[in-house]
Short mmCIF file of C-alpha atoms in Angstrom, two decimals:
data_model
loop_
_atom_site.label_atom_id
_atom_site.label_comp_id
_atom_site.label_asym_id
_atom_site.label_seq_id
_atom_site.Cartn_x
_atom_site.Cartn_y
_atom_site.Cartn_z
CA LEU A 1 18.77 -22.79 24.01
CA SER A 2 18.13 -26.36 22.94
CA GLY A 3 19.20 -25.91 19.34
CA GLN A 4 16.41 -23.50 18.32
CA PRO A 5 17.47 -20.63 16.08
CA ASP A 6 16.92 -17.25 17.71
CA PHE A 7 15.64 -14.88 15.03
CA ASP A 8 16.51 -11.93 17.26
CA LEU A 9 20.12 -12.69 16.39
CA LEU A 10 19.70 -12.02 12.67
CA ARG A 11 20.71 -8.66 11.19
CA VAL A 12 19.26 -7.85 7.79
CA VAL A 13 21.78 -5.40 6.32
CA LEU A 14 20.75 -3.18 3.40
CA VAL A 15 23.76 -1.70 1.66
CA ARG A 16 23.39 1.57 -0.31
CA THR A 17 19.68 1.08 -0.90
CA ARG A 18 18.20 3.85 -3.03
CA ASN A 19 14.45 3.24 -3.22
CA PRO A 20 12.34 4.09 -0.14
CA LEU A 21 9.63 1.67 -1.30
CA ASN A 22 12.17 -1.14 -1.19
CA ILE A 23 13.26 -0.21 2.32
CA GLY A 24 9.62 -0.21 3.37
CA ALA A 25 8.98 -3.57 1.68
CA VAL A 26 11.99 -5.09 3.44
CA ALA A 27 10.79 -3.83 6.82
CA ARG A 28 7.32 -5.23 6.17
CA ALA A 29 8.67 -8.67 5.28
CA MET A 30 10.82 -8.61 8.41
CA SER A 31 7.77 -7.88 10.49
CA ASN A 32 5.78 -10.61 8.69
CA PHE A 33 8.36 -13.24 9.46
CA GLY A 34 9.53 -12.10 12.88
CA PHE A 35 13.00 -10.64 12.30
CA PRO A 36 13.15 -7.37 14.21
CA HIS A 37 16.66 -6.06 13.50
CA LEU A 38 17.41 -4.02 10.39
CA ARG A 39 20.71 -2.31 9.65
CA VAL A 40 21.32 0.11 6.81
CA VAL A 41 24.72 0.99 5.39
CA ASN A 42 25.03 4.30 3.56
CA PRO A 43 21.43 4.42 2.44
CA TYR A 44 20.42 7.13 0.04
CA GLU A 45 19.46 9.53 2.84
CA VAL A 46 16.28 10.82 1.27
CA ALA A 47 15.07 7.27 0.73
CA PHE A 48 15.77 6.24 4.30
CA ARG A 49 14.03 9.27 5.75
CA GLU A 50 11.08 8.83 3.41
CA ALA A 51 10.71 5.15 4.26
CA ARG A 52 10.95 5.91 7.96
CA SER A 53 8.26 8.54 7.85
CA ALA A 54 5.85 6.63 5.60
CA VAL A 55 2.37 5.94 6.89
CA GLY A 56 2.37 2.64 8.73
CA ALA A 57 6.16 2.50 8.89
CA SER A 58 6.93 -0.26 11.28
CA ASP A 59 8.79 -0.71 14.47
CA VAL A 60 11.46 -2.37 12.41
CA LEU A 61 12.19 0.91 10.62
CA ALA A 62 11.97 2.99 13.77
CA LYS A 63 14.65 0.83 15.39
CA ALA A 64 16.83 0.43 12.29
CA GLU A 65 20.52 1.14 12.91
CA GLU A 66 22.59 3.16 10.45
CA PHE A 67 26.25 2.50 9.59
CA SER A 68 28.75 4.01 7.20
CA ASN A 69 30.40 0.77 6.10
CA VAL A 70 29.90 -2.98 6.04
CA ALA A 71 32.76 -3.68 8.45
CA ASP A 72 31.01 -1.72 11.21
CA ALA A 73 27.56 -3.08 10.37
CA ALA A 74 28.80 -6.67 10.67
CA SER A 75 31.37 -6.28 13.41
CA ASP A 76 29.35 -8.07 16.11
CA CYS A 77 28.25 -10.92 13.82
CA THR A 78 29.93 -14.32 13.75
CA LEU A 79 28.72 -15.14 10.25
CA VAL A 80 28.39 -12.70 7.37
CA VAL A 81 26.48 -13.87 4.31
CA GLY A 82 26.19 -11.98 1.04
CA THR A 83 23.42 -12.25 -1.52
CA THR A 84 24.12 -12.26 -5.22
CA ALA A 85 22.68 -12.76 -8.67
CA ALA A 86 25.93 -14.70 -9.26
CA ARG A 87 27.94 -12.70 -11.67
CA ARG A 88 31.39 -13.77 -12.70
CA ARG A 89 33.34 -11.65 -10.20
CA GLU A 90 31.75 -13.43 -7.28
CA LEU A 91 32.89 -16.91 -8.20
CA GLN A 92 35.77 -16.66 -5.76
CA TYR A 93 33.34 -17.08 -2.85
CA PRO A 94 31.58 -20.29 -1.90
CA LEU A 95 28.13 -20.00 -3.44
CA ARG A 96 25.32 -21.84 -1.69
CA THR A 97 21.75 -22.46 -2.65
CA LEU A 98 19.34 -20.46 -0.55
CA GLU A 99 18.08 -23.68 0.97
CA ASP A 100 21.50 -24.89 2.02
CA GLY A 101 22.52 -21.40 3.14
CA ALA A 102 19.36 -20.96 5.22
CA ARG A 103 20.01 -24.23 7.00
CA ARG A 104 23.50 -23.08 7.94
CA ILE A 105 22.23 -19.66 9.02
CA ARG A 106 19.54 -21.23 11.22
CA LYS A 107 22.18 -23.37 12.83
CA ARG A 108 24.43 -20.42 13.51
CA LEU A 109 21.49 -18.46 14.94
CA THR A 110 21.42 -20.90 17.84
CA SER A 111 24.63 -19.37 19.16
CA GLY A 112 25.64 -16.12 17.51
CA ARG A 113 24.62 -13.13 15.42
CA VAL A 114 24.38 -13.50 11.65
CA ALA A 115 24.35 -10.68 9.08
CA ILE A 116 22.79 -11.12 5.64
CA LEU A 117 23.87 -8.39 3.25
CA PHE A 118 21.73 -7.12 0.38
CA GLY A 119 23.45 -4.80 -2.10
CA SER A 120 22.13 -1.76 -3.88
CA GLU A 121 19.36 -2.15 -6.45
CA ARG A 122 21.60 -1.22 -9.33
CA THR A 123 24.97 -2.72 -8.58
CA GLY A 124 24.53 -5.32 -5.88
CA LEU A 125 27.42 -5.68 -3.43
CA SER A 126 30.81 -4.20 -4.36
CA ASN A 127 34.00 -6.23 -4.25
CA GLU A 128 35.01 -4.58 -0.99
CA GLU A 129 31.62 -5.30 0.52
CA LEU A 130 31.76 -8.92 -0.67
CA SER A 131 35.17 -9.37 0.93
CA HIS A 132 33.54 -9.18 4.36
CA CYS A 133 31.37 -12.21 3.58
CA HIS A 134 32.09 -15.79 4.55
CA TRP A 135 29.99 -17.07 1.67
CA LEU A 136 27.18 -16.11 -0.65
CA ILE A 137 23.67 -17.26 -1.30
CA ARG A 138 21.78 -17.03 -4.54
CA ILE A 139 18.07 -17.12 -5.12
CA PRO A 140 17.40 -19.65 -7.91
CA ALA A 141 16.15 -17.21 -10.55
CA ARG A 142 16.51 -17.88 -14.27
CA GLU A 143 19.79 -17.01 -15.93
CA GLU A 144 17.89 -14.92 -18.48
CA ASN A 145 16.58 -12.66 -15.72
CA PRO A 146 18.47 -13.36 -12.50
CA SER A 147 18.02 -10.01 -10.79
CA VAL A 148 15.30 -10.30 -8.16
CA ASN A 149 13.71 -7.13 -6.77
CA LEU A 150 15.22 -6.19 -3.41
CA GLY A 151 12.01 -6.38 -1.37
CA GLN A 152 11.14 -9.72 -2.92
CA ALA A 153 14.65 -11.08 -2.41
CA VAL A 154 14.57 -10.27 1.29
CA ALA A 155 11.07 -11.74 1.63
CA ILE A 156 12.15 -14.98 -0.05
CA CYS A 157 15.25 -15.31 2.12
CA LEU A 158 13.32 -14.72 5.33
CA TYR A 159 10.60 -17.14 4.23
CA GLU A 160 13.24 -19.78 3.65
CA LEU A 161 14.60 -19.15 7.16
CA VAL A 162 11.23 -19.63 8.83
CA ARG A 163 9.91 -22.29 6.48
CA ASN A 164 11.17 -25.42 8.05
CA PRO A 165 10.36 -25.58 11.73
CA LYS A 166 12.19 -28.85 11.99
CA ILE A 167 15.75 -28.14 12.91
CA ARG A 168 18.18 -30.72 11.76
CA GLY A 169 20.21 -32.25 14.55
CA GLN A 170 23.13 -30.05 15.34
CA THR A 171 26.35 -31.94 15.44
CA GLU A 172 28.56 -29.89 17.66
CA LYS A 173 27.93 -26.50 19.09
CA GLU A 174 30.64 -24.53 17.34
CA ARG A 175 31.36 -20.95 18.33
CA PHE A 176 32.85 -18.35 16.02
CA ALA A 177 34.66 -15.05 16.37
CA ALA A 178 32.73 -11.87 15.61
CA ALA A 179 33.44 -10.09 12.33
CA GLY A 180 35.01 -7.13 14.15
CA GLU A 181 37.64 -9.40 15.71
CA VAL A 182 38.26 -11.12 12.37
CA GLU A 183 38.72 -7.72 10.75
CA ARG A 184 41.29 -6.76 13.42
CA ILE A 185 43.20 -9.94 12.58
CA THR A 186 43.02 -9.04 8.90
CA ALA A 187 44.39 -5.58 9.63
CA ALA A 188 47.30 -6.99 11.67
CA LEU A 189 48.07 -9.55 8.97
CA LEU A 190 48.06 -6.88 6.28
CA GLU A 191 50.43 -4.78 8.37
CA ALA A 192 52.80 -7.74 8.80
CA LEU A 193 52.66 -8.46 5.08
CA HIS A 194 53.45 -4.86 4.24
CA GLU A 195 56.29 -4.74 6.78
CA SER A 196 57.78 -7.92 5.39
CA GLY A 197 57.55 -6.80 1.79
CA TYR A 198 55.18 -9.67 0.95
CA LEU A 199 52.72 -6.99 -0.13
CA SER A 200 54.20 -3.98 -1.85
CA PRO A 201 53.37 -0.53 -0.48
CA ARG A 202 51.26 -0.11 -3.58
CA ALA A 203 49.40 -3.38 -3.12
CA SER A 204 45.97 -3.01 -4.61
CA ALA A 205 42.61 -3.14 -2.92
CA LEU A 206 42.31 -6.46 -4.72
CA ALA A 207 45.20 -7.92 -2.72
CA GLU A 208 43.64 -6.70 0.50
CA GLU A 209 40.29 -8.22 -0.40
CA LYS A 210 42.04 -11.50 -1.16
CA MET A 211 43.61 -11.47 2.31
CA ARG A 212 40.29 -10.59 3.89
CA ARG A 213 38.69 -13.62 2.30
CA LEU A 214 41.62 -15.81 3.29
CA VAL A 215 41.23 -14.88 6.95
CA ARG A 216 37.49 -15.46 6.88
CA ARG A 217 37.98 -18.95 5.51
CA LEU A 218 39.77 -19.85 8.75
CA LYS A 219 36.44 -19.78 10.61
CA LEU A 220 38.19 -18.98 13.88
CA SER A 221 36.66 -19.59 17.27
CA PRO A 222 36.60 -16.59 19.65
CA SER A 223 39.52 -17.94 21.69
CA ASP A 224 41.65 -18.87 18.68
CA ALA A 225 40.94 -15.47 17.17
CA GLU A 226 42.28 -13.84 20.32
CA LEU A 227 45.43 -15.95 20.10
CA TRP A 228 46.06 -15.14 16.44
CA LEU A 229 45.52 -11.44 17.02
CA GLY A 230 47.98 -11.46 19.90
CA MET A 231 50.60 -13.30 17.86
CA LEU A 232 50.23 -11.09 14.81
CA ARG A 233 50.37 -7.90 16.84
CA LYS A 234 53.52 -9.06 18.56
CA ILE A 235 55.09 -9.86 15.20
CA VAL A 236 54.07 -6.50 13.75
CA TRP A 237 55.35 -4.69 16.82
CA LYS A 238 58.68 -6.43 16.50
CA MET A 239 58.99 -5.73 12.81
CA SER A 240 57.96 -2.11 12.84
CA GLY A 241 59.50 -1.30 16.21
CA SER A 242 62.91 -2.43 15.06
CA HIS A 243 62.66 -0.70 11.72
CA PRO A 244 60.67 2.45 12.12
CA SER A 245 61.46 3.47 8.56
CA SER A 246 61.50 0.11 6.88
CA ARG A 247 58.15 0.63 5.25
CA VAL A 248 58.76 2.64 2.11
CA LEU B 6 7.54 -35.28 -19.80
CA SER B 7 8.63 -37.89 -17.30
CA GLY B 8 7.10 -36.29 -14.23
CA GLN B 9 8.69 -32.88 -14.66
CA PRO B 10 6.38 -29.95 -13.85
CA ASP B 11 5.77 -27.69 -16.84
CA PHE B 12 5.80 -24.11 -15.57
CA ASP B 13 4.10 -22.97 -18.79
CA LEU B 14 0.97 -24.59 -17.37
CA LEU B 15 0.75 -22.28 -14.35
CA ARG B 16 -1.56 -19.27 -14.38
CA VAL B 17 -0.84 -16.58 -11.81
CA VAL B 18 -4.20 -14.86 -11.31
CA LEU B 19 -4.32 -11.40 -9.75
CA VAL B 20 -7.81 -10.54 -8.55
CA ARG B 21 -8.86 -6.87 -8.23
CA THR B 22 -5.33 -5.63 -7.80
CA ARG B 23 -5.16 -1.90 -7.19
CA ASN B 24 -1.50 -0.91 -7.10
CA PRO B 25 0.41 -0.78 -10.41
CA LEU B 26 3.69 -1.25 -8.58
CA ASN B 27 2.40 -4.55 -7.24
CA ILE B 28 1.38 -5.71 -10.70
CA GLY B 29 4.83 -4.81 -11.95
CA ALA B 30 6.50 -6.61 -9.06
CA VAL B 31 4.44 -9.73 -9.72
CA ALA B 32 5.40 -9.71 -13.41
CA ARG B 33 9.05 -9.28 -12.51
CA ALA B 34 9.01 -12.24 -10.13
CA MET B 35 7.28 -14.35 -12.76
CA SER B 36 10.01 -13.50 -15.22
CA ASN B 37 12.68 -14.21 -12.59
CA PHE B 38 11.36 -17.68 -11.91
CA GLY B 39 10.18 -18.66 -15.38
CA PHE B 40 6.38 -18.49 -15.20
CA PRO B 41 5.20 -16.66 -18.31
CA HIS B 42 1.42 -16.60 -17.93
CA LEU B 43 -0.31 -13.86 -15.96
CA ARG B 44 -4.05 -13.35 -15.75
CA VAL B 45 -5.78 -10.38 -14.19
CA VAL B 46 -9.37 -10.31 -12.98
CA ASN B 47 -11.04 -6.90 -12.74
CA PRO B 48 -7.88 -4.99 -12.09
CA TYR B 49 -8.17 -1.36 -11.17
CA GLU B 50 -7.93 -0.23 -14.80
CA VAL B 51 -5.61 2.67 -14.23
CA ALA B 52 -3.23 0.44 -12.33
CA PHE B 53 -3.14 -2.20 -15.01
CA ARG B 54 -2.52 0.32 -17.79
CA GLU B 55 0.14 2.05 -15.74
CA ALA B 56 1.95 -1.20 -14.97
CA ARG B 57 1.78 -2.25 -18.59
CA SER B 58 3.27 0.97 -19.86
CA ALA B 59 5.99 1.24 -17.21
CA VAL B 60 9.59 1.41 -18.38
CA GLY B 61 10.96 -2.09 -18.60
CA ALA B 62 7.53 -3.68 -18.37
CA SER B 63 8.07 -7.27 -19.26
CA ASP B 64 6.83 -9.69 -21.81
CA VAL B 65 4.76 -11.16 -19.01
CA LEU B 66 2.70 -7.96 -18.77
CA ALA B 67 2.44 -7.53 -22.51
CA LYS B 68 0.93 -10.99 -22.81
CA ALA B 69 -1.24 -10.79 -19.66
CA GLU B 70 -4.87 -11.84 -20.21
CA GLU B 71 -7.74 -9.91 -18.70
CA PHE B 72 -10.95 -11.44 -17.29
CA SER B 73 -14.00 -10.07 -15.59
CA ASN B 74 -14.40 -12.85 -13.05
CA VAL B 75 -12.56 -15.74 -11.39
CA ALA B 76 -14.74 -18.40 -13.04
CA ASP B 77 -13.58 -17.35 -16.48
CA ALA B 78 -9.98 -16.82 -15.46
CA ALA B 79 -9.78 -20.35 -14.06
CA SER B 80 -12.02 -22.19 -16.49
CA ASP B 81 -9.26 -24.07 -18.32
CA CYS B 82 -7.40 -25.06 -15.13
CA THR B 83 -7.67 -28.47 -13.49
CA LEU B 84 -6.62 -27.18 -10.08
CA VAL B 85 -7.47 -23.80 -8.55
CA VAL B 86 -5.58 -22.75 -5.46
CA GLY B 87 -6.31 -19.68 -3.35
CA THR B 88 -3.88 -17.76 -1.18
CA THR B 89 -4.84 -16.42 2.19
CA ALA B 90 -3.62 -14.84 5.38
CA ALA B 91 -5.97 -17.36 7.03
CA ARG B 92 -8.78 -15.39 8.49
CA ARG B 93 -11.72 -17.06 10.13
CA ARG B 94 -14.06 -17.13 7.15
CA GLU B 95 -11.66 -19.31 5.17
CA LEU B 96 -11.56 -22.19 7.60
CA GLN B 97 -14.07 -24.11 5.52
CA TYR B 98 -11.39 -24.81 2.90
CA PRO B 99 -8.50 -27.21 3.30
CA LEU B 100 -5.56 -25.04 4.30
CA ARG B 101 -2.11 -26.28 3.30
CA THR B 102 1.34 -25.03 4.11
CA LEU B 103 2.99 -23.41 1.15
CA GLU B 104 5.51 -26.23 1.06
CA ASP B 105 2.89 -28.95 0.92
CA GLY B 106 0.77 -26.97 -1.51
CA ALA B 107 3.70 -26.32 -3.83
CA ARG B 108 4.48 -30.02 -3.94
CA ARG B 109 0.92 -30.78 -5.03
CA ILE B 110 0.95 -27.96 -7.58
CA ARG B 111 4.22 -29.17 -9.08
CA LYS B 112 2.74 -32.61 -9.40
CA ARG B 113 -0.38 -31.31 -11.12
CA LEU B 114 1.74 -29.21 -13.48
CA THR B 115 3.03 -32.41 -15.03
CA SER B 116 -0.36 -32.92 -16.64
CA GLY B 117 -2.69 -29.92 -16.48
CA ARG B 118 -3.09 -26.19 -15.92
CA VAL B 119 -3.11 -24.81 -12.40
CA ALA B 120 -4.34 -21.36 -11.30
CA ILE B 121 -3.07 -19.67 -8.16
CA LEU B 122 -5.29 -16.78 -7.09
CA PHE B 123 -4.05 -13.72 -5.24
CA GLY B 124 -6.71 -11.38 -3.87
CA SER B 125 -6.78 -7.61 -3.68
CA GLU B 126 -4.32 -5.81 -1.44
CA ARG B 127 -6.99 -4.60 0.95
CA THR B 128 -9.48 -7.43 1.22
CA GLY B 129 -7.86 -10.57 -0.13
CA LEU B 130 -10.17 -13.01 -1.93
CA SER B 131 -13.93 -12.62 -1.45
CA ASN B 132 -16.15 -15.52 -0.43
CA GLU B 133 -17.35 -15.89 -4.01
CA GLU B 134 -13.80 -15.92 -5.31
CA LEU B 135 -12.72 -18.43 -2.67
CA SER B 136 -15.55 -20.73 -3.67
CA HIS B 137 -13.77 -21.46 -6.96
CA CYS B 138 -10.76 -22.86 -5.12
CA HIS B 139 -10.01 -26.49 -4.40
CA TRP B 140 -7.91 -25.55 -1.44
CA LEU B 141 -5.86 -22.71 0.03
CA ILE B 142 -2.24 -22.08 0.82
CA ARG B 143 -0.88 -19.79 3.45
CA ILE B 144 2.53 -18.21 3.70
CA PRO B 145 3.83 -18.82 7.24
CA ALA B 146 3.87 -15.22 8.46
CA ARG B 147 3.44 -14.29 12.13
CA GLU B 148 -0.06 -14.08 13.51
CA GLU B 149 0.70 -10.56 14.75
CA ASN B 150 1.32 -9.42 11.18
CA PRO B 151 0.11 -12.08 8.75
CA SER B 152 -0.56 -9.90 5.71
CA VAL B 153 2.27 -10.26 3.24
CA ASN B 154 2.70 -7.66 0.48
CA LEU B 155 1.24 -8.90 -2.81
CA GLY B 156 4.46 -8.72 -4.83
CA GLN B 157 6.37 -10.47 -2.07
CA ALA B 158 3.67 -13.13 -1.64
CA VAL B 159 3.77 -14.05 -5.32
CA ALA B 160 7.58 -14.08 -5.31
CA ILE B 161 7.63 -16.43 -2.30
CA CYS B 162 5.07 -18.80 -3.84
CA LEU B 163 6.95 -18.98 -7.14
CA TYR B 164 10.24 -19.46 -5.34
CA GLU B 165 8.73 -22.38 -3.45
CA LEU B 166 7.57 -23.87 -6.76
CA VAL B 167 11.02 -23.72 -8.38
CA ARG B 168 12.97 -24.65 -5.26
CA ASN B 169 13.90 -28.27 -5.72
CA PRO B 170 13.38 -30.04 -2.43
CA LYS B 171 15.34 -32.97 -3.70
CA ILE B 172 18.57 -31.05 -4.01
CA ARG B 173 19.81 -31.09 -0.45
CA GLY B 174 22.71 -28.85 0.45
CA GLN B 175 25.64 -29.97 -1.60
CA THR B 176 27.84 -31.76 0.87
CA GLU B 177 30.59 -29.76 -0.74
CA LYS B 178 33.68 -31.75 -1.43
CA GLU B 179 36.18 -30.06 0.85
CA ARG B 180 39.87 -30.58 0.33
CA PHE B 181 42.51 -30.28 2.99
CA ALA B 182 46.24 -29.69 3.04
CA ALA B 183 48.52 -32.64 3.73
CA ALA B 184 50.01 -32.96 7.21
CA GLY B 185 53.52 -32.26 5.93
CA GLU B 186 52.44 -28.88 4.60
CA VAL B 187 50.60 -28.09 7.82
CA GLU B 188 53.73 -28.94 9.78
CA ARG B 189 55.82 -26.60 7.61
CA ILE B 190 53.35 -23.84 8.41
CA THR B 191 53.64 -24.69 12.09
CA ALA B 192 57.42 -24.51 11.93
CA ALA B 193 57.36 -21.14 10.20
CA LEU B 194 54.84 -19.81 12.70
CA LEU B 195 56.96 -21.01 15.63
CA GLU B 196 60.00 -19.32 14.15
CA ALA B 197 58.09 -16.06 13.74
CA LEU B 198 56.84 -16.29 17.30
CA HIS B 199 60.33 -16.88 18.63
CA GLU B 200 61.75 -14.03 16.55
CA SER B 201 59.10 -11.67 17.79
CA GLY B 202 59.52 -12.63 21.44
CA TYR B 203 55.94 -13.94 21.65
CA LEU B 204 57.48 -17.27 22.64
CA SER B 205 60.51 -17.11 24.89
CA PRO B 206 63.66 -18.96 23.82
CA ARG B 207 62.91 -21.43 26.58
CA ALA B 208 59.29 -21.97 25.53
CA SER B 209 58.28 -25.43 26.50
CA ALA B 210 57.32 -28.30 24.26
CA LEU B 211 53.85 -27.70 25.66
CA ALA B 212 53.70 -24.27 24.06
CA GLU B 213 54.81 -25.70 20.73
CA GLU B 214 52.17 -28.40 20.90
CA LYS B 215 49.57 -25.77 21.62
CA MET B 216 50.61 -23.90 18.47
CA ARG B 217 50.60 -27.11 16.46
CA ARG B 218 46.99 -27.79 17.49
CA LEU B 219 46.07 -24.21 16.76
CA VAL B 220 47.32 -24.49 13.18
CA ARG B 221 45.55 -27.76 12.64
CA ARG B 222 42.25 -26.30 13.76
CA LEU B 223 42.43 -23.99 10.74
CA LYS B 224 41.64 -26.95 8.48
CA LEU B 225 43.41 -25.27 5.57
CA SER B 226 42.79 -26.17 1.96
CA PRO B 227 45.90 -27.06 -0.08
CA SER B 228 45.93 -23.69 -1.86
CA ASP B 229 45.35 -21.65 1.29
CA ALA B 230 48.09 -23.64 3.06
CA GLU B 231 50.51 -22.66 0.32
CA LEU B 232 49.55 -19.01 0.73
CA TRP B 233 50.00 -19.02 4.49
CA LEU B 234 53.34 -20.76 4.25
CA GLY B 235 54.57 -18.17 1.74
CA MET B 236 53.46 -15.29 3.92
CA LEU B 237 54.96 -16.71 7.11
CA ARG B 238 58.27 -17.48 5.44
CA LYS B 239 58.47 -13.95 4.07
CA ILE B 240 57.77 -12.56 7.53
CA VAL B 241 60.36 -14.81 9.14
CA TRP B 242 62.90 -13.96 6.48
CA LYS B 243 62.36 -10.26 7.10
CA MET B 244 62.61 -10.61 10.88
CA SER B 245 65.63 -12.87 11.06
CA GLY B 246 67.39 -11.44 8.04
CA SER B 247 67.45 -8.02 9.60
CA HIS B 248 68.53 -9.29 12.99
CA PRO B 249 70.77 -12.26 12.49
CA SER B 250 71.59 -12.35 16.20
CA SER B 251 68.28 -11.33 17.68
CA ARG B 252 67.38 -14.83 18.70
CA VAL B 253 69.20 -15.59 21.91
#
């Protein structure tokens, strides 16, 4: 496709959104800028229904897909990007300027699906939700008041994606595994680590999120991902098959 | 101030705004991006009062100045810029991309006040209001749906003003594990694959080379390399420790 980003490949993912006006504003911005595909994860049901039935509700809302968790909502995407007001807990992820992030997203949209996650109005993205992200982008708001309204944040991100029609020369056409495959690798790795005693049976969600980030940093190609999954499954099968009761 | 734009010199001017939520959203974006001075021209009075008295209404709203026409609202500004969805009647004004316009506005903000006018939600700026403008900017929305929500339009314009085009994506100083460490990971992986039966005892040098390349494609950082080596060694230890004679 001659290096042009395909905006049909973007998935705007709203996570636990509560305000129907925000959902409507997001859909409107998507229609303004030509991004047709909205996904919602555990929206506040009343809000989602209200937004959907509002006068002038767009095609975008009519076709929106609903999911119960981020893993499912991002499973067919090769790049998962989170948005943040950059609080302390998120410093463990690479944090990119919106401009730099948008350039990378445009590039990826030449070959695969990309999800951009927007957290709930009150709490943003949770640690578990963040752990599905490859990296984060931040809108350059002031430190004194960094929290940008959801509808405005989405509008600004989409504007930045469409803003520069000039696409910088792609170096190589890299291809990446979909998030669903990466999550299967994570699951197999976690099983192997539990079997081996590397992670204790009581290993915290924190440890699992750390492993999830570790696997995402590998940036696996589809074929390498298949290889790693095969290897890990064989290892797990060997470990658990030989010691059916070894896991305490 | 050595060519730095002074955002205190910008006046965001809302003309005949009707929806209090939009006024509130505009004030919030201004606070996010550090533009303190809002002016309103003939707002729908109820809307303005409602926005002003809303919970969490900002300093920006408290200090907003009210005018009865655009001439007065822009009288102390050296540059007056209109915003438009670019309908036919506005073709008599120079129309700039938001990016180009923002660059000129930033430049002017080094020395004098600038007003950016945003028209009413339903009709935009009237011909009389447009006639006070030096030129117009347009947000690059699709022709099929060019009308951007007022709060989102202001947020996008202010974002473009604060976005520093000079800061190109940080090239990001990446660090990589030394070859010796990568080779230790490869060795541990090969051992795990032999133990598990993924690789047969007679696996060829070719298979080992394939695994070696696979590990190198991960481009691990020094700290991630240490993690992977620890995990693999634990797995190998568990597999071989339990079955000292399992490897034929």
